[in-house]
Short mmCIF file of C-alpha atoms in Angstrom, two decimals:
data_model
loop_
_atom_site.label_atom_id
_atom_site.label_comp_id
_atom_site.label_asym_id
_atom_site.label_seq_id
_atom_site.Cartn_x
_atom_site.Cartn_y
_atom_site.Cartn_z
CA UNK A 1 -57.28 5.41 18.55
CA UNK A 2 -60.56 6.56 16.86
CA UNK A 3 -58.59 9.82 14.82
CA UNK A 4 -61.05 12.08 14.33
CA UNK A 5 -58.57 14.99 12.87
CA UNK A 6 -55.07 15.79 11.54
CA UNK A 7 -53.08 19.10 10.62
CA UNK A 8 -50.16 21.02 11.11
CA UNK A 9 -49.46 23.62 13.55
CA UNK A 10 -47.02 25.47 11.62
CA UNK A 11 -45.27 27.90 14.16
CA UNK A 12 -44.08 31.44 13.38
CA UNK A 13 -42.97 34.44 14.40
CA UNK A 14 -45.88 35.97 13.00
CA UNK A 15 -48.56 35.36 13.27
CA UNK A 16 -50.80 37.63 11.35
CA UNK A 17 -49.03 36.96 8.63
CA UNK A 18 -48.82 34.07 8.61
CA UNK A 19 -52.18 33.82 8.33
CA UNK A 20 -53.72 36.33 6.13
CA UNK A 21 -51.08 34.47 3.75
CA UNK A 22 -52.92 31.41 3.71
CA UNK A 23 -56.28 33.69 3.50
CA UNK A 24 -55.48 36.15 1.24
CA UNK A 25 -53.51 33.85 -1.32
CA UNK A 26 -55.09 30.32 -0.50
CA UNK A 27 -58.37 30.62 0.28
CA UNK A 28 -58.39 29.54 4.15
CA UNK A 29 -60.62 30.94 6.84
CA UNK A 30 -60.18 31.54 10.18
CA UNK A 31 -62.17 29.35 12.50
CA UNK A 32 -60.45 31.01 15.86
CA UNK A 33 -58.30 33.96 15.58
CA UNK A 34 -56.15 35.15 18.95
CA UNK A 35 -52.89 36.95 18.95
CA UNK A 36 -51.35 33.55 19.00
CA UNK A 37 -53.00 31.28 17.61
CA UNK A 38 -55.31 31.05 14.37
CA UNK A 39 -56.58 27.90 13.42
CA UNK A 40 -57.60 28.34 9.34
CA UNK A 41 -59.82 25.57 7.17
CA UNK A 42 -60.72 25.44 3.95
CA UNK A 43 -63.95 22.83 3.76
CA UNK A 44 -62.53 20.08 5.15
CA UNK A 45 -58.99 21.10 5.51
CA UNK A 46 -57.45 22.81 8.53
CA UNK A 47 -54.23 23.85 9.23
CA UNK A 48 -53.45 26.05 11.86
CA UNK A 49 -50.46 29.30 13.23
CA UNK A 50 -48.50 29.26 16.23
CA UNK A 51 -46.81 32.02 17.80
CA UNK A 52 -43.37 30.37 17.36
CA UNK A 53 -42.66 31.99 21.62
CA UNK A 54 -45.79 31.41 23.08
CA UNK A 55 -45.88 29.36 26.82
CA UNK A 56 -47.85 26.15 25.05
CA UNK A 57 -44.71 25.60 22.95
CA UNK A 58 -41.73 23.27 25.23
CA UNK A 59 -39.43 26.12 26.82
CA UNK A 60 -37.00 24.03 24.15
CA UNK A 61 -38.80 24.07 21.53
CA UNK A 62 -39.67 27.60 21.34
CA UNK A 63 -38.85 29.92 19.13
CA UNK A 64 -38.08 27.72 16.00
CA UNK A 65 -40.49 28.11 13.56
CA UNK A 66 -42.21 25.79 10.45
CA UNK A 67 -39.23 26.44 7.68
CA UNK A 68 -38.56 23.33 6.36
CA UNK A 69 -42.08 22.78 5.94
CA UNK A 70 -43.87 21.19 2.57
CA UNK A 71 -47.10 21.74 2.90
CA UNK A 72 -49.17 20.33 -0.51
CA UNK A 73 -52.83 21.82 -2.13
CA UNK A 74 -53.72 19.36 -4.46
CA UNK A 75 -56.00 21.27 -6.90
CA UNK A 76 -58.27 20.42 -9.97
CA UNK A 77 -56.14 23.51 -11.81
CA UNK A 78 -52.78 23.86 -11.74
CA UNK A 79 -52.45 26.35 -14.23
CA UNK A 80 -54.66 28.13 -13.11
CA UNK A 81 -54.31 28.38 -9.82
CA UNK A 82 -50.21 29.48 -10.61
CA UNK A 83 -51.66 32.08 -13.17
CA UNK A 84 -53.88 33.87 -10.37
CA UNK A 85 -51.34 33.46 -7.80
CA UNK A 86 -47.96 34.27 -9.03
CA UNK A 87 -47.86 38.10 -8.56
CA UNK A 88 -48.99 37.05 -4.92
CA UNK A 89 -46.33 35.05 -3.89
CA UNK A 90 -42.46 34.32 -4.42
CA UNK A 91 -42.86 30.98 -6.85
CA UNK A 92 -39.72 28.57 -6.14
CA UNK A 93 -39.77 26.18 -8.03
CA UNK A 94 -41.76 27.29 -11.42
CA UNK A 95 -45.03 24.99 -12.79
CA UNK A 96 -43.79 21.91 -14.57
CA UNK A 97 -44.54 18.50 -14.82
CA UNK A 98 -43.06 15.30 -13.53
CA UNK A 99 -43.08 11.87 -14.23
CA UNK A 100 -44.34 10.87 -11.44
CA UNK A 101 -47.41 12.26 -11.82
CA UNK A 102 -47.52 15.72 -11.13
CA UNK A 103 -47.96 19.17 -12.83
CA UNK A 104 -47.00 21.41 -9.91
CA UNK A 105 -45.56 24.90 -8.50
CA UNK A 106 -43.75 25.86 -5.18
CA UNK A 107 -44.38 29.25 -3.30
CA UNK A 108 -42.35 30.37 -0.76
CA UNK A 109 -43.94 31.45 2.35
CA UNK A 110 -43.80 33.06 5.11
CA UNK A 111 -41.26 31.61 7.78
CA UNK A 112 -39.76 29.62 4.74
CA UNK A 113 -42.38 27.41 4.78
CA UNK A 114 -42.95 26.00 0.94
CA UNK A 115 -46.34 25.40 -0.76
CA UNK A 116 -46.71 22.57 -3.39
CA UNK A 117 -49.48 23.35 -5.36
CA UNK A 118 -50.05 20.15 -7.59
CA UNK A 119 -52.63 18.79 -10.21
CA UNK A 120 -52.01 14.72 -10.72
CA UNK A 121 -51.43 13.83 -14.21
CA UNK A 122 -50.44 10.54 -15.28
CA UNK A 123 -46.91 8.32 -14.16
CA UNK A 124 -44.68 8.00 -17.17
CA UNK A 125 -41.46 6.13 -18.27
CA UNK A 126 -40.31 4.53 -14.55
CA UNK A 127 -43.27 5.69 -12.54
CA UNK A 128 -45.90 4.51 -14.84
CA UNK A 129 -45.56 0.80 -11.96
CA UNK A 130 -44.95 2.36 -9.40
CA UNK A 131 -48.38 3.27 -8.07
CA UNK A 132 -50.88 0.45 -6.73
#
């Protein structure tokens, strides 16, 4: 198999609200827009939002949203991003540094999707030797 692309498609109750969240908060731009599906891109990174009740979703899976999905956004300066978005989103995990090598915060998006905004930092303690 020659993989040409891979990206998440987040099923949502409100396509317009979900698309606006990603464009207004994190700078994604639409590459295709309809009332049931919006494809978004930021640089080489892509994601899409899809109406959870659309006919292209298998009937047994319709109505389910992407709740429980955690989307990681790795950035150069997580502190600056936190400052920029903290009044725009609900921060559910405050900005902090982790021994496993991340400085990050987690925001909640539409439908319970979580967005983990991360800047890698050197791991410490027991995690220092865990990376190859």
